């Protein structure tokens, strides 16, 4: 029996386009698996996202520069700072421009941790803030703290001058802002002015966020306290009498009681309605045996349970994993990104089985799926138990990262075997040709001393600043079914406790190959829209001057989709085949002409006799 060629072709196609997450640790992280990711950013302005890592048992910070060739992340000289001799272990890393020179600096927070048996009378609650000033290709390490505070800070732009500032709690347990300047001296501390009395103490660990919550294109403050959540609206007309942030409302905690465990809140557009939703993981008991994912409805003014099913295929029940004092899992943290490019944001979470106290945790993908039984909510999350195979037990953290700069989110995963942390990389392989749009908003600042940088493929390009927290990015388009799709995201809303937010936003468009009707970027109470954006493109927005949106610019870099590449390959193959056929026919014709001329030369001419 002869095999059916059509079946063979279908089998090959299924083999090529099957869904899998493949282990690319050796290709991406050769020799740097002991380094633990702490933040992301484009340090050297080459349009590739670099990774800021911790090593040396948390006493050192280093930058792994991204590369288009394998290994994808590499070490480089003069990009490491160590605080071991100062006995300060690093708790968080915040990349950004803290002096307005358009070059990326690296802020680190550290706490006192003696390396020996000595026990100094130092308040262990104090967090020391260092800023390592960045150059185009080097890092100036500093060992004199610019700020002392309690807990970890939130990166914001306090006065809309594109220089990163901080919000947090000073050593007197009062809320304060630290406003940085251009001369690299200590920032100005400004206590938070308020129209709400009394102000309760901030939660530690916290989930503060800096993003636009009332759709006026002005970033607001979301503050987590021990008693509730607070929203403070940004005030463009701030002066000596009017504060930069004005209290607006209080949101009750999703759960009350001493046994309740409340994780890190995050803001995502769960239902693609053009608004961000407040999503918070919670546990009803201290052991987290009863876990839930809660969403606060601004319309209903109440918390709603997303009804996530934590029972796997073998009927084992899982819970959110949290362990006090441990790296990455000191607080329940979710990380968002559109893993399957269907437009709806998915989540990465670390879970552990309820049965077995010694069971190792594992990171899972929570896919955003339709829900028919969620009441007013039309979407929920479904745990994909096998999505990150072949990687199984012992993963304490998973974060999204685009290794190949192709708009498809891969994963960086940190494993822990009980003694040692290791970093792994996984490539996301989609089973269909999905479209996307990737948007990144820069500060727009320039540096006269170093205006050009090496871009991709060795090209020189002008630098326009670094990561910027707070901008809102939205898009509108029409799907193939004729429905209007409106998505919204905020860039770098959080910066503490290993939030690991990417410095760009990827909107999945699914199978919609149409032009994106409109992309809108808003910040500093101003906005600008760009129309008819090509899908599968990276859009870099330069919002300068911030108060003149008509002068804002956007650079577009198109990434060909699989379908286009396959079409080009097919067209090239057909053209090559046609060329070969023409060449063969031409050769045969020349051979026949040669034979005819040869026979003509040997013919006997009777007329000549």
Coordinates of C-alpha atoms in Angstrom, one line a residue:
X1 CA 0.0 0.0 0.0
X2 CA 1.5 3.3 -1.1
X3 CA 1.5 6.2 1.4
X4 CA -0.8 9.1 0.7
X5 CA 1.3 12.1 -0.2
X6 CA -1.3 14.5 1.2
X7 CA -1.2 12.8 4.6
X8 CA 2.6 13.0 4.6
X9 CA 2.5 16.8 3.9
X10 CA -0.1 17.3 6.6
X11 CA 2.1 15.4 9.1
X12 CA 5.1 17.5 8.2
X13 CA 3.1 20.7 8.7
X14 CA 1.9 19.6 12.1
X15 CA 5.5 18.7 13.1
X16 CA 6.7 22.1 12.0
X17 CA 4.0 24.2 13.5
X18 CA 3.3 22.3 16.8
X19 CA 3.1 24.3 20.0
X20 CA 6.0 23.8 22.4
X21 CA 8.2 25.7 24.8
X22 CA 11.7 24.6 24.1
X23 CA 14.6 24.9 26.4
X24 CA 17.1 27.4 25.0
X25 CA 19.1 27.9 28.1
X26 CA 22.4 27.1 26.4
X27 CA 21.6 29.3 23.4
X28 CA 20.5 32.3 25.5
X29 CA 22.4 32.0 28.8
X30 CA 25.6 30.2 28.1
X31 CA 27.8 30.5 31.2
X32 CA 25.5 33.0 33.0
X33 CA 22.9 30.6 34.6
X34 CA 24.0 31.6 38.1
X35 CA 23.0 35.2 37.5
X36 CA 19.4 36.0 38.7
X37 CA 17.3 38.5 36.7
X38 CA 16.3 41.6 38.6
X39 CA 15.1 44.1 35.9
X40 CA 15.0 44.8 32.1
X41 CA 16.1 47.8 30.0
X42 CA 18.1 48.9 27.0
X43 CA 21.3 50.0 28.6
X44 CA 23.4 50.7 25.5
X45 CA 20.6 52.0 23.3
X46 CA 21.1 49.3 20.6
X47 CA 17.3 48.6 20.4
X48 CA 17.8 45.2 22.2
X49 CA 16.5 44.6 25.8
X50 CA 19.3 43.9 28.2
X51 CA 18.9 42.0 31.5
X52 CA 20.1 43.4 34.9
X53 CA 21.1 40.5 37.1
X54 CA 22.2 39.8 40.7
X55 CA 25.2 37.5 41.4
X56 CA 27.8 36.9 44.1
X57 CA 25.1 35.8 46.5
X58 CA 23.1 39.1 45.9
X59 CA 26.0 41.4 46.7
X60 CA 26.7 42.4 43.1
X61 CA 24.6 43.8 40.2
X62 CA 25.7 43.2 36.6
X63 CA 24.3 43.9 33.1
X64 CA 23.9 41.2 30.5
X65 CA 23.9 42.8 27.1
X66 CA 21.5 41.4 24.6
X67 CA 22.7 40.2 21.2
X68 CA 21.1 39.0 18.0
X69 CA 23.5 36.1 17.7
X70 CA 23.9 33.2 20.2
X71 CA 24.5 33.4 23.1
X72 CA 21.7 36.0 23.2
X73 CA 22.8 37.4 26.6
X74 CA 26.5 38.1 27.3
X75 CA 28.6 39.7 29.9
X76 CA 30.7 42.8 29.2
X77 CA 33.5 44.5 31.0
X78 CA 32.9 47.6 33.2
X79 CA 29.2 46.7 33.7
X80 CA 29.3 45.2 37.3
X81 CA 29.2 46.8 40.7
X82 CA 29.8 44.9 44.0
X83 CA 28.7 45.9 47.5
X84 CA 30.2 42.9 49.3
X85 CA 32.9 44.9 51.1
X86 CA 30.1 47.2 52.4
X87 CA 28.1 44.2 53.6
X88 CA 25.0 45.4 51.7
X89 CA 23.0 42.8 49.9
X90 CA 20.9 44.1 46.9
X91 CA 17.1 43.8 47.2
X92 CA 16.0 45.5 43.9
X93 CA 17.3 47.1 40.7
X94 CA 15.7 50.0 38.9
X95 CA 17.1 51.0 35.5
X96 CA 16.4 54.6 34.4
X97 CA 17.7 58.1 33.7
X98 CA 18.3 59.7 37.1
X99 CA 20.4 62.7 35.9
X100 CA 18.8 63.7 32.6
X101 CA 21.8 62.9 30.4
X102 CA 19.7 60.5 28.2
X103 CA 21.9 57.6 29.3
X104 CA 20.6 54.8 31.5
X105 CA 21.7 54.7 35.1
X106 CA 21.2 51.8 37.5
X107 CA 19.6 52.3 40.9
X108 CA 20.0 49.6 43.4
X109 CA 18.4 49.2 46.9
X110 CA 20.3 47.3 49.5
X111 CA 20.0 46.3 53.2
X112 CA 22.7 45.5 55.7
X113 CA 23.7 41.9 55.7
X114 CA 27.0 41.1 57.5
X115 CA 29.2 38.5 55.8
X116 CA 30.8 37.2 59.0
X117 CA 29.7 36.7 62.6
X118 CA 29.9 40.4 63.4
X119 CA 26.6 42.0 64.6
X120 CA 26.6 45.7 64.2
X121 CA 23.9 47.9 65.9
X122 CA 22.4 48.9 62.5
X123 CA 18.7 49.2 62.0
X124 CA 18.0 46.3 59.6
X125 CA 14.8 47.9 58.4
X126 CA 16.7 50.7 56.6
X127 CA 17.0 50.5 52.8
X128 CA 20.1 52.1 51.3
X129 CA 19.6 53.6 47.8
X130 CA 22.6 53.8 45.5
X131 CA 22.6 55.1 41.9
X132 CA 25.4 53.8 39.6
X133 CA 25.7 56.5 36.9
X134 CA 25.7 55.1 33.4
X135 CA 27.8 56.0 30.4
X136 CA 27.3 54.8 26.8
X137 CA 29.4 51.7 27.4
X138 CA 30.3 51.6 31.1
X139 CA 28.9 51.9 34.6
X140 CA 30.3 54.3 37.3
X141 CA 29.8 52.4 40.5
X142 CA 29.0 54.5 43.6
X143 CA 29.2 53.4 47.2
X144 CA 27.7 56.4 49.0
X145 CA 24.0 56.0 49.4
X146 CA 21.9 58.9 48.2
X147 CA 18.8 58.0 50.1
X148 CA 17.9 56.1 53.2
X149 CA 14.4 54.9 53.5
X150 CA 12.1 52.1 54.7
X151 CA 11.1 49.4 52.2
X152 CA 11.7 49.6 48.5
X153 CA 10.9 52.7 46.4
X154 CA 8.6 53.1 43.5
X155 CA 10.1 54.8 40.3
X156 CA 8.0 57.7 39.1
X157 CA 8.3 61.0 37.2
X158 CA 7.3 63.5 39.9
X159 CA 7.6 66.7 38.0
X160 CA 7.2 65.5 34.4
X161 CA 10.8 66.5 33.4
X162 CA 11.7 62.9 32.1
X163 CA 14.1 62.4 35.0
X164 CA 13.2 59.4 37.2
X165 CA 12.2 60.2 40.8
X166 CA 11.2 58.0 43.8
X167 CA 8.2 57.5 46.1
X168 CA 8.3 55.7 49.4
X169 CA 8.5 56.0 53.1
X170 CA 11.4 57.8 54.9
X171 CA 13.1 56.7 58.1
X172 CA 10.5 58.7 60.1
X173 CA 7.7 56.5 58.6
X174 CA 6.3 59.4 56.6
X175 CA 5.4 59.2 52.9
X176 CA 7.9 61.1 50.8
X177 CA 9.1 61.8 47.3
X178 CA 12.8 62.0 46.3
X179 CA 13.2 64.3 43.3
X180 CA 16.5 63.9 41.3
X181 CA 18.4 66.6 39.5
X182 CA 21.0 66.9 36.7
X183 CA 24.1 67.3 38.9
X184 CA 24.2 63.8 40.4
X185 CA 23.9 65.1 44.0
X186 CA 21.5 63.9 46.7
X187 CA 17.8 64.2 45.6
X188 CA 15.5 66.6 47.2
X189 CA 13.2 65.0 49.7
X190 CA 9.6 66.3 49.7
X191 CA 7.1 64.9 52.2
X192 CA 3.8 64.0 50.7
X193 CA 1.2 66.8 51.0
X194 CA -2.2 65.5 51.5
X195 CA -5.9 66.3 51.8
X196 CA -6.6 63.1 53.6
X197 CA -6.0 62.7 57.4
X198 CA -4.6 60.6 58.9
X199 CA -2.4 58.8 56.4
X200 CA -1.8 55.2 57.4
X201 CA 1.6 53.4 57.2
X202 CA 2.6 51.9 53.9
X203 CA 2.5 48.1 53.4
X204 CA 5.8 46.3 53.3
X205 CA 6.3 44.6 50.9
X206 CA 4.1 46.9 48.8
X207 CA 2.5 47.0 45.4
X208 CA 2.6 50.7 44.7
X209 CA 2.0 51.7 41.1
X210 CA 2.4 54.8 38.9
X211 CA -0.1 54.8 36.0
X212 CA -3.1 56.6 34.6
X213 CA -6.2 55.5 36.3
X214 CA -8.8 58.1 35.3
X215 CA -8.0 58.4 31.6
X216 CA -6.7 61.9 31.6
X217 CA -3.2 60.9 30.3
X218 CA -1.7 61.9 33.6
X219 CA -0.1 59.2 35.7
X220 CA -1.7 58.7 39.1
X221 CA -0.5 57.0 42.3
X222 CA -1.8 53.6 43.5
X223 CA -0.7 53.2 47.1
X224 CA -1.0 50.0 49.2
X225 CA -1.3 50.5 53.0
X226 CA -1.8 48.2 55.9
X227 CA -5.5 49.0 55.9
X228 CA -6.6 49.6 52.3
X229 CA -5.6 50.7 48.8
X230 CA -5.5 54.4 47.9
X231 CA -5.7 56.2 44.6
X232 CA -4.1 59.7 44.3
X233 CA -4.7 61.5 41.0
X234 CA -1.9 63.3 39.4
X235 CA -2.2 67.1 39.3
X236 CA -0.8 69.0 36.3
X237 CA -1.4 72.4 37.9
X238 CA 0.8 71.6 40.9
X239 CA 2.3 74.6 42.7
X240 CA 3.2 75.8 46.2
X241 CA -0.5 75.6 47.2
X242 CA -1.6 72.6 45.2
X243 CA 0.2 69.2 45.6
X244 CA 1.4 67.0 42.7
X245 CA -1.0 64.2 43.8
X246 CA -4.5 64.7 45.2
X247 CA -6.3 62.0 47.2
X248 CA -9.3 60.6 45.3
X249 CA -10.6 57.4 46.8
X250 CA -9.9 54.3 49.0
X251 CA -10.4 50.7 47.9
X252 CA -11.0 48.1 50.6
X253 CA -8.7 45.2 50.8
X254 CA -10.0 42.1 49.0
X255 CA -9.9 40.1 52.2
X256 CA -9.9 41.1 55.9
X257 CA -8.7 39.2 58.9
X258 CA -5.4 38.4 60.4
X259 CA -5.1 35.0 58.5
X260 CA -5.6 36.5 55.1
X261 CA -2.6 36.8 52.8
X262 CA -2.7 39.5 50.1
X263 CA -0.3 39.3 47.2
X264 CA 1.1 41.9 44.8
X265 CA -1.6 43.8 42.8
X266 CA -1.1 44.4 39.1
X267 CA -3.0 46.4 36.5
X268 CA -4.1 44.7 33.2
X269 CA -6.9 45.1 30.7
X270 CA -8.4 41.6 31.4
X271 CA -11.4 41.9 29.1
X272 CA -10.0 44.2 26.4
X273 CA -12.4 47.1 27.2
X274 CA -9.8 49.8 27.0
X275 CA -9.4 50.1 30.7
X276 CA -7.0 48.6 33.3
X277 CA -8.4 46.3 36.0
X278 CA -7.0 45.9 39.5
X279 CA -6.1 42.2 39.9
X280 CA -4.8 40.8 43.2
X281 CA -3.9 37.2 44.2
X282 CA -5.1 36.3 47.7
X283 CA -5.2 33.4 50.2
X284 CA -8.0 33.0 52.8
X285 CA -5.6 31.3 55.3
X286 CA -2.0 31.7 56.3
X287 CA -1.0 28.4 54.6
X288 CA -2.6 29.6 51.4
X289 CA -4.6 26.3 51.0
X290 CA -7.5 28.3 49.8
X291 CA -6.2 30.6 47.0
X292 CA -8.1 32.9 44.7
X293 CA -7.6 35.6 42.1
X294 CA -9.6 38.7 42.7
X295 CA -10.6 41.6 40.4
X296 CA -11.9 45.0 41.6
X297 CA -14.7 46.4 39.5
X298 CA -14.7 50.2 39.4
X299 CA -18.3 50.1 38.1
X300 CA -19.6 47.8 40.8
X301 CA -17.4 49.1 43.5
X302 CA -16.6 45.6 44.7
X303 CA -14.2 42.8 44.5
X304 CA -15.1 39.9 42.2
X305 CA -13.6 36.4 42.2
X306 CA -12.3 35.3 38.8
X307 CA -13.0 31.7 39.9
X308 CA -9.7 30.2 38.8
X309 CA -9.7 26.4 39.0
X310 CA -6.5 25.3 40.9
X311 CA -7.1 21.5 40.4
X312 CA -4.9 19.8 37.9
X313 CA -5.6 16.9 35.6
X314 CA -4.7 14.4 38.3
X315 CA -7.2 16.1 40.8
X316 CA -4.3 17.6 42.8
X317 CA -5.2 21.0 44.3
X318 CA -2.6 23.7 44.0
X319 CA -2.1 27.0 45.9
X320 CA -0.2 30.3 45.5
X321 CA 3.4 29.8 46.8
X322 CA 4.7 32.2 49.3
X323 CA 7.7 31.9 51.7
X324 CA 8.8 34.7 54.0
X325 CA 12.4 35.8 53.5
X326 CA 13.0 33.9 50.2
X327 CA 14.0 35.5 47.0
X328 CA 11.2 36.0 44.4
X329 CA 8.6 34.3 46.6
X330 CA 8.7 36.6 49.7
X331 CA 5.3 37.8 48.4
X332 CA 2.9 36.4 45.9
X333 CA 3.7 38.0 42.6
X334 CA 2.1 37.6 39.2
X335 CA 3.6 38.8 35.9
X336 CA 1.5 39.6 32.8
X337 CA 2.1 39.4 29.1
X338 CA 0.2 38.1 26.0
X339 CA 1.8 34.7 25.6
X340 CA -0.4 33.5 22.7
X341 CA -0.8 36.9 21.0
X342 CA -4.6 36.6 21.1
X343 CA -4.9 40.1 22.5
X344 CA -5.8 39.1 26.1
X345 CA -3.1 39.4 28.7
X346 CA -2.0 36.1 30.3
X347 CA -0.2 35.6 33.6
X348 CA 2.7 33.7 35.1
X349 CA 2.4 32.5 38.7
X350 CA 4.3 30.2 41.0
X351 CA 2.2 27.5 42.7
X352 CA 2.7 24.6 44.9
X353 CA 0.5 21.5 45.7
X354 CA -1.5 21.6 48.9
X355 CA -0.5 18.0 49.7
X356 CA 3.1 17.6 50.9
X357 CA 4.8 20.3 52.9
X358 CA 8.1 19.5 51.2
X359 CA 6.8 19.7 47.6
X360 CA 8.7 22.0 45.4
X361 CA 7.0 25.0 43.8
X362 CA 6.4 25.3 40.1
X363 CA 5.7 28.2 37.7
X364 CA 2.7 28.0 35.4
X365 CA 1.0 29.9 32.7
X366 CA -2.4 31.2 33.5
X367 CA -4.2 31.7 30.1
X368 CA -6.9 34.4 29.7
X369 CA -10.0 32.4 28.5
X370 CA -13.7 33.1 28.1
X371 CA -15.9 32.5 31.1
X372 CA -19.7 31.7 31.0
X373 CA -20.2 31.4 34.7
X374 CA -18.3 34.4 36.1
X375 CA -21.3 36.7 36.3
X376 CA -20.6 40.2 35.1
X377 CA -17.1 39.1 34.1
X378 CA -16.6 37.6 30.7
X379 CA -13.1 36.4 31.1
X380 CA -11.1 34.3 33.6
X381 CA -7.8 32.5 33.9
X382 CA -7.1 28.8 33.3
X383 CA -3.9 27.2 34.5
X384 CA -2.1 25.5 31.7
X385 CA -0.5 22.7 33.5
X386 CA 1.9 21.6 30.7
X387 CA 2.6 24.8 29.0
X388 CA 6.2 25.2 30.3
X389 CA 7.2 21.6 29.7
X390 CA 9.8 20.0 29.8
X391 CA 10.6 22.2 32.8
X392 CA 8.8 20.8 35.9
X393 CA 9.3 21.1 39.7
X394 CA 11.5 23.6 41.5
X395 CA 10.8 26.8 39.6
X396 CA 10.3 29.8 41.9
X397 CA 9.9 32.5 39.3
X398 CA 8.9 32.9 35.7
X399 CA 8.9 36.2 33.7
X400 CA 8.1 37.1 30.1
X401 CA 11.0 38.1 27.8
X402 CA 11.4 38.5 24.1
X403 CA 14.7 36.7 23.4
X404 CA 14.6 36.9 19.6
X405 CA 13.0 40.4 19.3
X406 CA 10.2 38.9 17.1
X407 CA 7.3 40.1 19.2
X408 CA 6.7 36.6 20.6
X409 CA 7.1 36.5 24.4
X410 CA 9.4 33.8 25.7
X411 CA 10.1 33.0 29.4
X412 CA 13.0 33.5 31.8
X413 CA 12.6 30.9 34.6
X414 CA 14.5 30.7 37.9
X415 CA 14.9 27.3 39.5
X416 CA 15.7 26.5 43.1
X417 CA 16.6 23.0 44.4
X418 CA 16.6 24.0 48.0
X419 CA 20.2 25.1 48.0
X420 CA 21.0 27.0 44.8
X421 CA 19.3 29.2 42.3
X422 CA 19.7 28.7 38.5
X423 CA 18.3 30.7 35.6
X424 CA 16.8 29.0 32.5
X425 CA 15.4 30.2 29.2
X426 CA 12.4 28.9 27.2
X427 CA 11.4 29.7 23.7
X428 CA 7.7 30.1 23.0
X429 CA 6.7 28.4 19.7
X430 CA 3.2 29.4 18.5
X431 CA 1.1 27.0 16.4
X432 CA -0.3 29.8 14.2
X433 CA 0.8 32.9 12.5
X434 CA -0.3 35.6 15.0
X435 CA 0.2 39.3 14.5
X436 CA 1.2 41.9 17.1
X437 CA 2.3 45.5 17.6
X438 CA 5.1 46.4 20.0
X439 CA 5.3 49.9 21.5
X440 CA 8.0 51.5 23.6
X441 CA 7.9 55.0 25.0
X442 CA 11.3 56.7 25.7
X443 CA 12.1 59.9 27.7
X444 CA 12.9 61.8 24.5
X445 CA 16.0 63.3 26.1
X446 CA 19.3 63.6 24.0
X447 CA 22.9 63.8 24.9
X448 CA 25.1 66.2 22.9
X449 CA 28.3 64.4 24.0
X450 CA 27.2 61.0 22.8
X451 CA 24.3 61.6 20.4
X452 CA 24.8 58.4 18.3
X453 CA 24.8 54.7 19.3
X454 CA 25.4 51.5 17.5
X455 CA 22.0 50.1 16.5
X456 CA 21.1 46.7 15.2
X457 CA 22.9 45.4 12.2
X458 CA 25.8 47.8 13.0
X459 CA 23.9 50.9 11.9
X460 CA 24.4 54.2 13.7
X461 CA 21.2 55.7 15.3
X462 CA 20.4 58.7 17.4
X463 CA 19.6 58.0 21.0
X464 CA 16.4 59.4 22.5
X465 CA 16.6 58.5 26.2
X466 CA 15.8 55.5 28.3
X467 CA 12.9 53.7 30.1
X468 CA 10.0 55.9 31.2
X469 CA 7.5 54.8 33.9
X470 CA 3.9 55.9 33.7
X471 CA 2.8 56.4 30.0
X472 CA -0.5 54.9 28.9
X473 CA -0.6 53.1 25.6
X474 CA -3.8 52.0 23.8
X475 CA -4.9 50.8 20.4
X476 CA -8.0 50.4 18.4
X477 CA -8.5 48.0 15.5
X478 CA -11.2 46.0 13.7
X479 CA -11.0 42.2 13.8
X480 CA -11.8 39.9 10.8
X481 CA -15.2 39.4 12.2
X482 CA -15.9 43.2 12.1
X483 CA -15.7 43.7 15.9
X484 CA -13.9 46.7 17.4
X485 CA -11.0 45.8 19.6
X486 CA -9.7 48.3 22.1
X487 CA -6.7 47.4 24.3
X488 CA -4.9 49.5 27.0
X489 CA -1.7 49.0 28.8
X490 CA 0.7 51.0 31.1
X491 CA 4.4 51.1 30.7
X492 CA 6.5 50.2 33.7
X493 CA 3.9 50.9 36.4
X494 CA 5.8 49.1 39.1
X495 CA 9.5 48.7 40.0
X496 CA 9.9 47.1 43.4
X497 CA 10.1 43.5 44.7
X498 CA 11.3 42.0 41.4
X499 CA 8.2 43.1 39.4
X500 CA 10.3 42.5 36.2
X501 CA 8.1 44.6 34.0
X502 CA 9.3 44.8 30.4
X503 CA 10.2 48.3 29.1
X504 CA 7.8 47.9 26.2
X505 CA 4.2 46.7 25.5
X506 CA 3.3 43.9 23.1
X507 CA -0.4 43.9 22.0
X508 CA -1.4 40.6 20.4
X509 CA -3.7 41.0 17.4
X510 CA -4.4 37.3 16.8
X511 CA -5.0 36.4 13.2
X512 CA -6.0 39.9 12.3
X513 CA -3.6 41.0 9.5
X514 CA -5.3 44.4 9.0
X515 CA -3.7 47.7 9.8
X516 CA -4.1 48.9 13.4
X517 CA -6.5 51.8 13.1
X518 CA -5.1 53.9 15.9
X519 CA -2.3 53.8 18.5
X520 CA -2.5 56.4 21.3
X521 CA 0.3 57.3 23.7
X522 CA -0.5 59.6 26.7
X523 CA 1.6 61.2 29.4
X524 CA 1.9 64.4 31.3
X525 CA -1.7 65.2 30.6
X526 CA -1.1 65.2 26.8
X527 CA -1.6 62.5 24.1
X528 CA -1.0 61.8 20.5
X529 CA -2.4 59.2 18.1
X530 CA -0.9 57.6 15.1
X531 CA -3.1 55.9 12.5
X532 CA -2.8 53.0 10.1
X533 CA 0.0 51.2 11.9
X534 CA 1.4 48.1 10.0
X535 CA 1.0 44.9 12.1
X536 CA 4.1 43.0 13.2
X537 CA 5.9 46.3 13.8
X538 CA 7.9 47.8 16.6
X539 CA 6.9 51.4 17.4
X540 CA 9.3 53.6 19.3
X541 CA 7.7 56.8 20.6
X542 CA 9.8 59.9 21.3
X543 CA 7.5 62.3 23.4
X544 CA 9.6 65.4 23.3
X545 CA 8.8 68.1 24.2
X546 CA 6.3 66.5 26.7
X547 CA 3.9 69.5 26.6
X548 CA 3.8 69.7 22.8
X549 CA 2.4 66.5 21.5
X550 CA 2.2 67.8 17.9
X551 CA 6.0 67.5 17.9
X552 CA 6.2 63.9 19.2
X553 CA 7.8 61.5 16.8
X554 CA 7.5 57.7 16.3
X555 CA 9.9 55.3 14.6
X556 CA 8.5 52.2 13.0
X557 CA 10.5 48.9 12.6
X558 CA 8.6 46.1 10.8
X559 CA 9.1 42.5 11.7
X560 CA 8.0 40.1 8.9
X561 CA 5.5 37.5 10.0
X562 CA 5.8 33.7 9.4
X563 CA 3.2 34.0 6.6
X564 CA 5.2 36.6 4.8
X565 CA 8.4 34.7 5.2
X566 CA 6.8 31.5 4.0
X567 CA 5.3 33.4 1.0
X568 CA 8.6 34.9 0.1
X569 CA 10.2 31.4 0.5
X570 CA 7.5 29.9 -1.8
X571 CA 7.8 32.7 -4.3
X572 CA 11.6 32.3 -4.3
X573 CA 11.3 28.6 -4.8
X574 CA 8.9 29.0 -7.7
X575 CA 11.0 31.6 -9.4
X576 CA 14.1 29.4 -8.9
X577 CA 12.3 26.4 -10.4
X578 CA 11.1 28.5 -13.4
X579 CA 14.6 29.8 -13.9
X580 CA 16.0 26.3 -13.9
X581 CA 13.4 25.1 -16.4
X582 CA 14.1 28.1 -18.7
X583 CA 17.8 27.4 -18.4
X584 CA 17.4 23.7 -19.3
X585 CA 15.1 24.5 -22.3
X586 CA 17.6 27.2 -23.4
X587 CA 20.5 24.7 -23.2
X588 CA 18.6 22.1 -25.1
X589 CA 17.7 24.6 -27.9
X590 CA 21.4 25.6 -28.2
X591 CA 22.4 22.0 -28.4
X592 CA 19.9 21.4 -31.2
X593 CA 21.1 24.5 -33.0
X594 CA 24.7 23.3 -32.7
X595 CA 23.8 19.9 -34.2
X596 CA 21.9 21.6 -37.0
X597 CA 24.9 23.8 -37.9
X598 CA 27.2 20.8 -37.7
X599 CA 25.1 18.8 -40.1
X600 CA 24.8 21.8 -42.4
X601 CA 28.6 22.1 -42.6
X602 CA 28.9 18.4 -43.7
X603 CA 26.2 18.5 -46.3
X604 CA 27.4 17.9 -49.9
X605 CA 26.6 20.9 -52.1
X606 CA 25.7 19.6 -55.6
X607 CA 25.3 23.2 -56.9
X608 CA 29.0 23.7 -56.4
X609 CA 29.9 21.0 -58.9

